[in-house]
Amino acid sequence: MDFYAVATVDLDGGVSSSARNTFNEELKKEKFNKHKLTTLWTVHYTTGWTKATALKDARDSIDKAARIAGIIKYEALVSLADEPPTEWRKPASLLGT
């Protein structure tokens, strides 16, 4: 069964741009996709994964990216679902037109 993981990771204050970039590149190597929403990532787990192993992989991938980037303080949330998340944008105008 396929699973989709949605992850948000807040890198707490004091994280340098270099560390943030390293963290982002490491998660990309782990097949995570960065979204325009500031801290949102998704990853697609295909056949052969269980929810438990997908959750462990997501957590391990985030922890590894933080470790490689030298980030020791962060908060993360991961949610698994059977369907991919839905993403949309509204027009960029501040007046809503």
Coordinates of C-alpha atoms in Angstrom, one line a residue:
M1 CA 0.0 0.0 0.0
D2 CA 1.2 3.5 -0.8
F3 CA 1.5 6.2 2.0
Y4 CA 2.0 9.9 1.8
A5 CA 3.7 11.8 4.5
V6 CA 3.2 15.4 5.3
A7 CA 6.0 16.9 7.4
T8 CA 6.5 20.3 8.8
V9 CA 9.8 21.2 10.4
D10 CA 10.5 24.5 12.3
L11 CA 14.2 25.1 12.7
D12 CA 14.3 27.1 15.8
G13 CA 16.1 30.5 16.2
G14 CA 19.8 30.8 15.6
V15 CA 19.9 28.5 12.6
S16 CA 22.2 29.9 10.0
S17 CA 21.3 30.2 6.3
S18 CA 24.1 27.7 5.6
A19 CA 22.7 25.1 8.0
R20 CA 19.2 25.7 6.8
N21 CA 20.3 25.1 3.1
T22 CA 22.2 21.9 4.2
F23 CA 19.2 20.6 6.0
N24 CA 17.0 21.3 2.9
E25 CA 19.4 19.5 0.6
E26 CA 19.6 16.5 2.9
L27 CA 15.9 16.1 3.0
K28 CA 15.8 16.4 -0.8
K29 CA 18.3 13.5 -1.0
E30 CA 15.8 11.5 1.1
K31 CA 13.1 12.0 -1.6
F32 CA 11.3 14.7 0.4
N33 CA 9.6 17.5 -1.7
K34 CA 9.8 21.1 -0.4
H35 CA 6.6 23.1 -0.9
K36 CA 6.3 26.9 -1.1
L37 CA 4.6 26.9 2.2
T38 CA 7.6 27.8 4.4
T39 CA 8.2 24.6 6.4
L40 CA 6.1 22.0 4.5
W41 CA 7.6 18.8 3.0
T42 CA 6.0 15.7 1.6
V43 CA 7.3 12.3 0.7
H44 CA 5.6 9.3 -1.0
Y45 CA 6.3 5.8 0.3
T46 CA 5.4 3.1 -2.2
T47 CA 4.6 -0.6 -2.0
G48 CA 6.4 -2.5 0.7
W49 CA 6.2 0.2 3.4
T50 CA 4.1 -0.1 6.5
K51 CA 2.8 3.0 8.4
A52 CA 5.3 2.2 11.2
T53 CA 8.3 1.9 8.9
A54 CA 7.3 5.0 6.9
L55 CA 6.9 7.0 10.1
K56 CA 10.3 5.8 11.3
D57 CA 11.9 6.6 8.0
A58 CA 10.4 10.2 8.0
R59 CA 11.7 10.8 11.5
D60 CA 15.1 9.3 10.8
S61 CA 15.4 11.4 7.6
I62 CA 14.6 14.6 9.4
D63 CA 16.9 13.8 12.3
K64 CA 19.7 12.9 9.9
A65 CA 19.3 16.1 7.9
A66 CA 19.4 18.2 11.1
R67 CA 22.5 16.3 12.3
I68 CA 24.3 16.8 9.0
A69 CA 23.4 20.5 9.0
G70 CA 24.5 20.9 12.6
I71 CA 21.0 21.8 13.8
I72 CA 20.3 20.6 17.4
K73 CA 17.1 22.4 18.2
Y74 CA 14.0 21.9 16.0
E75 CA 10.3 20.8 16.1
A76 CA 8.8 18.4 13.6
L77 CA 5.4 17.0 12.9
V78 CA 4.7 14.1 10.5
S79 CA 1.3 12.8 9.4
L80 CA 0.7 9.8 7.2
A81 CA -2.3 9.3 4.9
D82 CA -3.4 7.0 2.2
E83 CA -4.1 9.9 -0.2
P84 CA -1.7 12.6 -1.3
P85 CA -2.3 16.1 0.2
T86 CA -4.1 18.8 -1.7
E87 CA -2.3 22.0 -2.3
W88 CA -3.5 25.3 -3.8
R89 CA -2.7 28.9 -4.1
K90 CA -4.9 32.0 -4.3
P91 CA -3.9 35.1 -6.3
A92 CA -1.0 37.0 -4.8
S93 CA -2.8 40.4 -4.7
L94 CA -3.3 41.8 -1.2
L95 CA -6.8 43.1 -2.3
G96 CA -7.9 39.7 -3.3
T97 CA -8.4 40.7 -7.0

